[in-house]
Coordinates of C-alpha atoms in Angstrom, one line a residue:
X687 CA -5.9 -28.7 -13.9
X688 CA -2.6 -27.7 -12.4
X689 CA -0.3 -30.6 -11.8
X690 CA 1.4 -30.9 -8.8
X691 CA 4.9 -29.1 -8.1
X692 CA 7.6 -31.8 -8.7
X693 CA 9.8 -32.4 -5.7
X694 CA 13.1 -30.8 -7.5
X695 CA 11.2 -27.3 -7.9
X696 CA 9.9 -27.5 -4.2
X697 CA 13.7 -28.2 -3.1
X698 CA 14.6 -25.2 -5.1
X699 CA 12.1 -23.1 -4.3
X700 CA 12.7 -23.8 -0.5
X701 CA 16.4 -23.4 -0.9
X702 CA 15.9 -20.2 -3.0
X703 CA 14.0 -18.9 0.1
X704 CA 16.2 -19.7 2.6
X705 CA 19.6 -18.7 1.3
X706 CA 18.1 -15.2 0.4
X707 CA 16.4 -15.4 4.3
X708 CA 19.8 -16.3 5.8
X709 CA 21.7 -13.4 4.0
X710 CA 19.5 -10.9 4.9
X711 CA 19.8 -11.6 8.6
X712 CA 23.8 -11.6 8.0
X713 CA 23.3 -8.0 6.0
X714 CA 20.0 -6.5 7.5
X715 CA 20.1 -2.8 9.4
X716 CA 21.8 -3.5 13.0
X717 CA 23.4 -6.8 12.1
X718 CA 26.6 -5.8 9.6
X719 CA 29.1 -7.6 10.8
X720 CA 32.1 -4.5 10.8
X721 CA 35.0 -7.0 11.3
X722 CA 33.8 -9.6 9.2
X723 CA 34.5 -12.6 10.2
X724 CA 32.4 -15.9 9.7
X725 CA 31.9 -17.1 13.1
X726 CA 29.3 -14.0 13.5
X727 CA 27.9 -14.3 10.6
X728 CA 27.4 -18.1 11.3
X729 CA 26.1 -17.2 14.9
X730 CA 23.5 -14.4 13.3
X731 CA 22.1 -17.4 10.8
X732 CA 21.8 -19.8 13.9
X733 CA 20.0 -17.4 15.4
X734 CA 17.3 -16.8 12.7
X735 CA 17.3 -20.0 11.5
X736 CA 14.0 -21.5 12.5
X737 CA 12.4 -18.2 11.4
X738 CA 14.2 -18.6 8.1
X739 CA 13.1 -22.2 7.9
X740 CA 9.6 -21.1 8.5
X741 CA 9.6 -18.5 5.6
X742 CA 10.5 -20.5 3.2
X743 CA 8.3 -23.2 4.2
X744 CA 5.1 -21.3 3.0
X745 CA 5.9 -20.6 -0.7
X746 CA 7.1 -24.1 -0.8
X747 CA 4.1 -25.9 0.6
X748 CA 1.2 -23.6 -0.4
X749 CA 1.2 -24.6 -4.0
X750 CA 1.1 -28.2 -2.8
X751 CA -1.1 -28.4 -0.4
X752 CA -3.8 -26.1 -2.9
X753 CA -3.0 -28.1 -5.5
X754 CA -3.3 -31.2 -4.0
X755 CA -6.5 -30.1 -2.2
X756 CA -8.1 -29.1 -5.3
X757 CA -7.4 -32.2 -7.3
X758 CA -9.0 -34.1 -4.6
X759 CA -12.0 -31.9 -4.5
X760 CA -12.5 -32.0 -8.7
X761 CA -12.6 -36.1 -8.1
X762 CA -16.3 -36.9 -9.2
X763 CA -17.0 -38.7 -6.2
X764 CA -15.8 -36.1 -4.2
X765 CA -18.1 -33.7 -6.0
X766 CA -20.9 -36.0 -5.9
X767 CA -20.6 -36.4 -1.8
X768 CA -20.5 -32.7 -1.4
X769 CA -23.4 -32.1 -3.5
X770 CA -21.2 -29.4 -6.1
X771 CA -21.4 -29.0 -9.8
X772 CA -18.7 -30.8 -11.5
X773 CA -19.4 -28.4 -14.3
X774 CA -18.2 -25.6 -11.9
X775 CA -14.6 -25.5 -10.1
X776 CA -15.4 -22.0 -8.6
X777 CA -16.3 -23.7 -5.7
X778 CA -13.5 -25.7 -5.4
X779 CA -11.0 -23.0 -5.5
X780 CA -12.7 -21.4 -2.8
X781 CA -12.7 -24.6 -0.9
X782 CA -9.0 -25.3 -1.6
X783 CA -7.8 -21.8 -0.8
X784 CA -9.4 -22.0 2.8
X785 CA -8.4 -25.4 3.5
X786 CA -4.8 -24.8 2.4
X787 CA -4.5 -21.4 4.0
X788 CA -3.6 -22.6 7.9
X789 CA 0.2 -23.1 6.1
X790 CA -0.3 -18.9 6.7
X791 CA 0.0 -19.5 10.5
X792 CA 4.2 -20.3 9.4
X793 CA 4.4 -16.8 9.4
X794 CA 4.7 -14.1 12.3
X795 CA 1.4 -12.4 13.0
X796 CA 2.9 -9.2 12.0
X797 CA 3.6 -10.5 8.2
X798 CA 0.4 -12.5 8.1
X799 CA -1.8 -8.9 8.7
X800 CA 0.8 -7.3 6.5
X801 CA -0.3 -10.1 3.7
X802 CA -3.9 -9.9 4.5
X803 CA -4.0 -5.9 4.3
X804 CA -2.2 -6.6 1.1
X805 CA -4.1 -8.7 -0.2
X806 CA -7.5 -7.1 0.5
X807 CA -6.3 -3.6 -0.8
X808 CA -5.4 -5.2 -4.1
X809 CA -9.1 -7.4 -4.4
X810 CA -10.8 -4.0 -3.8
X811 CA -9.2 -2.1 -6.2
X812 CA -9.0 -5.0 -8.9
X813 CA -12.8 -5.6 -8.1
X814 CA -13.5 -1.6 -8.6
X815 CA -11.7 -1.6 -12.0
X816 CA -13.3 -4.7 -13.2
X817 CA -15.5 -3.9 -16.2
X818 CA -19.1 -5.3 -16.7
X819 CA -19.4 -8.4 -19.2
X820 CA -20.7 -7.9 -22.3
X821 CA -23.7 -9.4 -22.0
X822 CA -24.4 -7.6 -18.8
X823 CA -24.0 -4.4 -20.8
X824 CA -26.6 -5.9 -23.8
X825 CA -29.0 -6.6 -21.5
X826 CA -28.8 -3.2 -19.4
X827 CA -29.0 -1.3 -22.9
X828 CA -31.6 -3.4 -24.4
X829 CA -34.9 -1.5 -24.3
X830 CA -33.3 0.3 -21.6
X831 CA -36.5 3.4 -22.4
X832 CA -39.4 1.0 -22.4
X833 CA -38.6 -0.7 -18.9
X834 CA -40.1 0.6 -15.8
X835 CA -38.5 2.9 -13.6
X836 CA -37.8 0.3 -10.9
X837 CA -35.6 -1.5 -13.1
X838 CA -34.1 1.5 -14.1
X839 CA -32.9 2.6 -10.7
X840 CA -31.8 -1.1 -10.4
X841 CA -29.4 -0.6 -13.7
X842 CA -28.2 2.4 -11.9
X843 CA -27.1 0.7 -8.8
X844 CA -25.7 -1.9 -10.6
X845 CA -23.5 0.4 -12.3
X846 CA -22.2 2.1 -9.3
X847 CA -18.4 1.5 -9.9
X848 CA -19.7 5.2 -11.8
X849 CA -19.5 6.8 -8.8
X850 CA -16.7 5.4 -7.0
X851 CA -14.1 8.5 -6.5
X852 CA -11.0 8.9 -7.9
X853 CA -8.3 6.7 -7.3
X854 CA -6.1 9.8 -5.9
X855 CA -8.6 10.8 -3.3
X856 CA -7.1 7.2 -1.4
X857 CA -4.0 8.9 -1.2
X858 CA -5.6 12.0 0.5
X859 CA -8.0 10.4 2.6
X860 CA -4.7 7.7 4.3
X861 CA -2.5 10.7 4.3
X862 CA -5.0 12.5 6.2
X863 CA -4.7 9.7 8.8
X864 CA -1.3 9.2 9.0
X865 CA -0.4 12.6 9.5
X866 CA -2.9 12.3 12.2
X867 CA -1.3 9.1 13.2
X868 CA 2.2 10.8 13.0
X869 CA 1.0 13.7 15.6
X870 CA -1.0 11.6 18.4
X871 CA -0.6 8.1 17.6
X872 CA 3.4 7.7 16.5
X873 CA 4.0 4.2 17.8
X874 CA 1.1 3.3 15.4
X875 CA 3.3 4.7 12.5
X876 CA 5.4 3.2 10.0
X877 CA 8.7 3.8 10.5
X878 CA 10.3 4.0 7.4
X879 CA 7.3 6.7 6.0
X880 CA 8.5 8.6 9.7
X881 CA 12.0 8.5 8.1
X882 CA 11.2 10.0 4.8
X883 CA 9.0 12.6 6.8
X884 CA 11.8 13.6 9.2
X885 CA 14.4 13.2 6.2
X886 CA 12.8 15.9 4.3
X887 CA 11.3 18.1 7.1
X888 CA 14.6 19.7 8.4
X889 CA 13.0 23.6 7.8
X890 CA 10.4 22.3 10.5
X891 CA 11.5 19.7 12.4
X892 CA 14.5 21.3 14.8
X893 CA 17.6 19.3 14.6
X894 CA 17.9 20.3 18.4
X895 CA 14.7 18.7 19.2
X896 CA 14.0 15.1 19.4
X897 CA 11.4 13.5 17.5
X898 CA 9.3 12.4 20.6
X899 CA 9.7 15.8 22.1
X900 CA 8.9 18.0 19.1
X901 CA 5.2 16.2 18.7
X902 CA 4.6 16.5 21.7
X903 CA 5.3 20.1 21.9
X904 CA 3.3 20.4 18.8
X905 CA 0.5 18.1 19.6
X906 CA -0.5 20.2 22.8
X907 CA 0.3 23.7 21.2
X908 CA -2.2 26.2 21.0
X909 CA -2.7 28.7 18.1
X910 CA -2.7 31.6 19.8
X911 CA -0.9 35.2 19.0
X912 CA 2.4 35.1 20.8
X913 CA 2.8 38.3 22.5
X914 CA 6.2 37.2 24.5
X915 CA 8.2 39.7 21.8
X916 CA 10.4 36.5 20.5
X917 CA 9.7 37.4 17.0
X918 CA 6.9 35.4 16.0
X919 CA 3.2 35.9 15.8
X920 CA 1.9 32.6 16.9
X921 CA 2.7 29.9 19.1
X922 CA 2.9 26.8 16.9
X923 CA 5.7 29.1 14.7
X924 CA 8.1 29.1 17.4
X925 CA 8.0 25.1 17.6
X926 CA 7.9 24.6 13.4
X927 CA 10.5 27.4 12.4
X928 CA 12.1 28.7 15.9
X929 CA 15.0 30.2 13.8
X930 CA 13.4 31.6 11.1
X931 CA 10.8 34.4 11.5
X932 CA 9.3 34.8 8.1
X933 CA 6.8 31.6 7.9
X934 CA 6.8 32.7 3.6
X935 CA 10.7 32.8 3.8
X936 CA 11.1 29.5 5.6
X937 CA 8.6 27.7 3.8
X938 CA 10.3 28.7 0.1
X939 CA 13.8 27.6 2.0
X940 CA 12.2 24.6 2.6
X941 CA 11.0 23.7 -0.7
X942 CA 14.6 24.4 -2.4
X943 CA 16.4 22.4 0.1
X944 CA 14.0 19.6 0.3
X945 CA 14.2 19.4 -3.7
X946 CA 17.8 19.2 -3.8
X947 CA 18.0 16.6 -1.7
X948 CA 14.7 14.0 -3.1
X949 CA 15.5 14.9 -6.9
X950 CA 18.8 12.3 -6.9
X951 CA 16.6 9.5 -4.8
X952 CA 13.9 10.1 -7.0
X953 CA 15.8 10.3 -10.8
X954 CA 17.3 7.0 -9.3
X955 CA 13.8 5.4 -8.6
X956 CA 12.1 6.5 -11.8
X957 CA 15.1 5.1 -13.6
X958 CA 14.6 1.8 -12.6
X959 CA 10.6 2.3 -12.8
X960 CA 11.3 2.9 -16.9
X961 CA 14.1 0.1 -16.8
X962 CA 11.7 -2.1 -15.4
X963 CA 8.6 -1.0 -17.7
X964 CA 9.8 -1.5 -20.7
X965 CA 12.8 -4.0 -20.6
X966 CA 13.4 -5.1 -23.7
X967 CA 11.7 -2.0 -25.7
X968 CA 14.1 0.2 -24.3
X969 CA 16.5 -0.9 -26.8
X970 CA 14.5 0.3 -29.5
X971 CA 13.5 3.5 -27.9
X972 CA 15.3 7.2 -29.0
X973 CA 17.5 8.5 -26.2
X974 CA 15.7 12.0 -26.3
X975 CA 11.9 10.1 -25.5
X976 CA 13.8 8.2 -22.8
X977 CA 15.4 11.6 -21.4
X978 CA 12.4 13.5 -21.8
X979 CA 10.0 10.7 -20.1
X980 CA 12.9 10.4 -17.0
X981 CA 13.0 13.9 -16.6
X982 CA 9.3 14.7 -17.0
X983 CA 8.7 11.8 -14.6
X984 CA 10.9 13.2 -12.0
X985 CA 9.8 16.2 -11.9
X986 CA 6.4 15.3 -11.2
X987 CA 8.0 12.8 -8.4
X988 CA 10.0 15.3 -6.8
X989 CA 7.5 17.7 -7.0
X990 CA 5.1 15.6 -5.0
X991 CA 7.6 14.4 -2.6
X992 CA 8.5 17.3 -1.5
X993 CA 4.9 19.5 -2.2
X994 CA 3.4 17.3 0.2
X995 CA 5.3 16.7 2.7
X996 CA 6.4 20.5 3.0
X997 CA 3.0 21.9 2.3
X998 CA 1.6 19.6 5.5
X999 CA 3.8 21.7 7.9
X1000 CA 3.6 25.4 5.7
X1001 CA -0.2 24.9 5.8
X1002 CA 0.0 25.7 9.7
X1003 CA 1.5 29.2 9.1
X1004 CA -1.6 30.1 6.6
X1005 CA -4.6 28.4 8.5
X1006 CA -3.7 29.9 12.0
X1007 CA -3.9 33.3 10.6
X1008 CA -7.7 32.3 8.3
X1009 CA -9.2 30.5 11.6
X1010 CA -10.1 31.4 14.5
X1011 CA -7.4 30.5 17.2
X1012 CA -9.9 28.2 19.2
X1013 CA -11.4 26.8 16.1
X1014 CA -10.4 22.9 15.5
X1015 CA -7.1 23.2 17.7
X1016 CA -6.3 19.6 16.5
X1017 CA -8.3 18.5 13.9
X1018 CA -7.4 21.7 11.6
X1019 CA -4.2 18.9 11.2
X1020 CA -6.8 16.8 9.1
X1021 CA -6.8 19.7 7.2
X1022 CA -3.2 20.1 6.8
X1023 CA -3.1 16.5 5.9
X1024 CA -6.3 16.5 3.1
X1025 CA -4.8 19.9 1.5
X1026 CA -1.5 19.1 1.1
X1027 CA -1.8 16.3 -0.4
X1028 CA -3.6 17.4 -3.8
X1029 CA 0.3 17.3 -5.1
X1030 CA -0.7 13.7 -6.7
X1031 CA -2.5 15.4 -9.3
X1032 CA 0.9 16.1 -10.5
X1033 CA 1.6 12.4 -11.2
X1034 CA 0.3 9.9 -14.2
X1035 CA -2.9 7.6 -13.3
X1036 CA -0.6 4.7 -13.1
X1037 CA 1.5 6.1 -10.3
X1038 CA -1.6 7.7 -8.8
X1039 CA -2.9 4.0 -7.9
X1040 CA 0.5 2.5 -7.4
X1041 CA 1.0 5.4 -4.4
X1042 CA -2.5 5.1 -3.0
X1043 CA -2.7 1.6 -3.0
X1044 CA 0.9 1.5 -1.1
X1045 CA -0.2 4.6 1.2
X1046 CA -4.0 2.9 1.9
X1047 CA -2.3 -0.4 3.3
X1048 CA -0.2 1.8 5.3
X1049 CA -2.9 4.0 6.7
X1050 CA -5.2 0.4 7.3
X1051 CA -2.2 -1.2 9.0
X1052 CA -1.5 2.5 11.4
X1053 CA -5.5 2.2 11.9
X1054 CA -5.2 -1.6 13.0
X1055 CA -2.7 -0.8 15.8
X1056 CA -4.5 2.0 17.0
X1057 CA -7.5 -0.1 17.0
X1058 CA -6.2 -2.6 19.2
X1059 CA -4.1 -0.3 21.5
X1060 CA -7.5 1.2 22.5
X1061 CA -8.8 -2.1 23.4
X1062 CA -10.8 -2.7 20.2
X1063 CA -12.2 -6.0 19.8
X1064 CA -11.0 -8.3 17.3
X1065 CA -11.1 -11.9 16.3
X1066 CA -8.9 -14.7 16.5
X1067 CA -6.9 -15.3 13.3
X1068 CA -8.9 -12.3 11.8
X1069 CA -6.5 -11.5 9.5
X1070 CA -6.4 -15.2 8.0
X1071 CA -10.1 -15.1 7.4
X1072 CA -9.2 -11.3 5.4
X1073 CA -6.4 -13.5 3.5
X1074 CA -8.9 -16.1 2.2
X1075 CA -11.8 -13.9 1.1
X1076 CA -9.2 -11.9 -0.9
X1077 CA -7.8 -14.5 -2.2
X1078 CA -11.0 -15.9 -3.4
X1079 CA -12.0 -12.4 -4.4
X1080 CA -9.1 -12.2 -6.4
X1081 CA -9.5 -15.5 -8.4
X1082 CA -13.2 -13.9 -9.0
X1083 CA -11.5 -11.0 -10.9
X1084 CA -9.2 -12.9 -12.3
X1085 CA -11.1 -15.1 -14.3
X1086 CA -12.9 -11.9 -15.5
X1087 CA -10.4 -9.2 -15.6
X1088 CA -7.0 -8.0 -14.5
X1089 CA -5.8 -8.2 -10.8
X1090 CA -2.1 -6.9 -11.5
X1091 CA 1.2 -8.4 -12.4
X1092 CA 1.7 -8.9 -8.9
X1093 CA -0.8 -10.5 -7.6
X1094 CA -1.3 -12.7 -11.3
X1095 CA 2.2 -14.3 -11.0
X1096 CA 1.6 -14.7 -6.9
X1097 CA -1.7 -16.5 -7.9
X1098 CA 0.0 -18.6 -10.9
X1099 CA 2.9 -19.6 -8.9
X1100 CA 0.3 -20.9 -5.9
X1101 CA -2.5 -22.3 -8.2
X1102 CA 0.0 -23.5 -11.2
X1103 CA -2.7 -22.0 -13.7
X1104 CA -2.2 -19.8 -16.7
X1105 CA -4.5 -16.5 -17.0
X1106 CA -7.7 -16.9 -17.8
X1107 CA -8.3 -16.5 -21.4
X1108 CA -10.7 -13.7 -20.9
X1109 CA -7.7 -11.6 -19.3
X1110 CA -5.4 -12.9 -22.2
X1111 CA -7.9 -11.7 -24.1
X1112 CA -8.1 -8.1 -22.5
X1113 CA -4.5 -7.8 -22.1
X1114 CA -4.3 -8.3 -26.1
X1115 CA -6.6 -6.2 -27.0
X1116 CA -4.2 -3.3 -25.2
X1117 CA -5.9 -3.7 -21.3
X1118 CA -3.9 -3.9 -18.3

């Protein structure tokens, strides 16, 4: 059982996180002090002092509260009083997670919802990838040919993971919703993601038109042929590329232009990812090997970014030539979103998983905002319940397999326990 964190450790955690929050409150976008005056910087820190204190208190108090509650629950007298099996600590861990969760109430609700969604998708993905134990595999394999048909059907149900679609389909489904939200529920669209799309859609979102005006025109546009003699064959084309009469030329120009713009920052992110992944081993790798890996990953990443965004717009020109003008006038944007995201197949499986989980979380938050704005029912502190359930689920998966490095470090920090022996053995044998 993990010991309680030392007071010096608690103060160090609080001081570090509070200093980081104070620094961000000074240099965050829109708050940069151009004159560099100390008084202005101190005023900004004082204005955000209460928020910074609450943000720093959560990682400081959570390990203390969790370990204290679990230590109390593991006491034999408490076990007997609660009717728990003293040889099994899973119940104590789950109960400690639930009882320590009110600490999260110090966080703003928006941040609590984001944490709940992050933990939920981390659990779902880790649980879906969890391999059955060897005992389960042997039990299913023994006498499989002689067992009754009902038992064999139960085995098929127990192997439900074999029927899960590949992880890249999560990107397709999530981005399909996000494109719909971008057009018809822009208030629920992630701001950072919106900036990425608009920055790399310069050949489809005219600079002389504001984004709200563009979305209003495009969302209400029909797909009838244009008979005004403006040079465009369809009304939608007059909105997407008003100055370029050829859909094909505009698509090629957009592709080449956005590729040149995306390649530099994709290269930077790729180099950083390689550095973080290889760490010290990077000094033992050959220069040619690293260069080839960098070039390959950059080319794939740039093609994915450019291809998915450019195709999402450009495929409209194709669909309005293939589909009848009055067929799915709005719902055809769902086809745009799904067909344009097959570019993710260019990426490796690990990057497919990382991007799919990231976009799935964005889509979940966006869908939640739309649900609330439409008056959908919700449970008070429901995000806290999701956070508790995900935490307990991650502990379950952690005892049997891998939950990813970020969640593993987070749970180790809170619970103060090393990874379970089963996971260490799995990792030493080459598992993730």
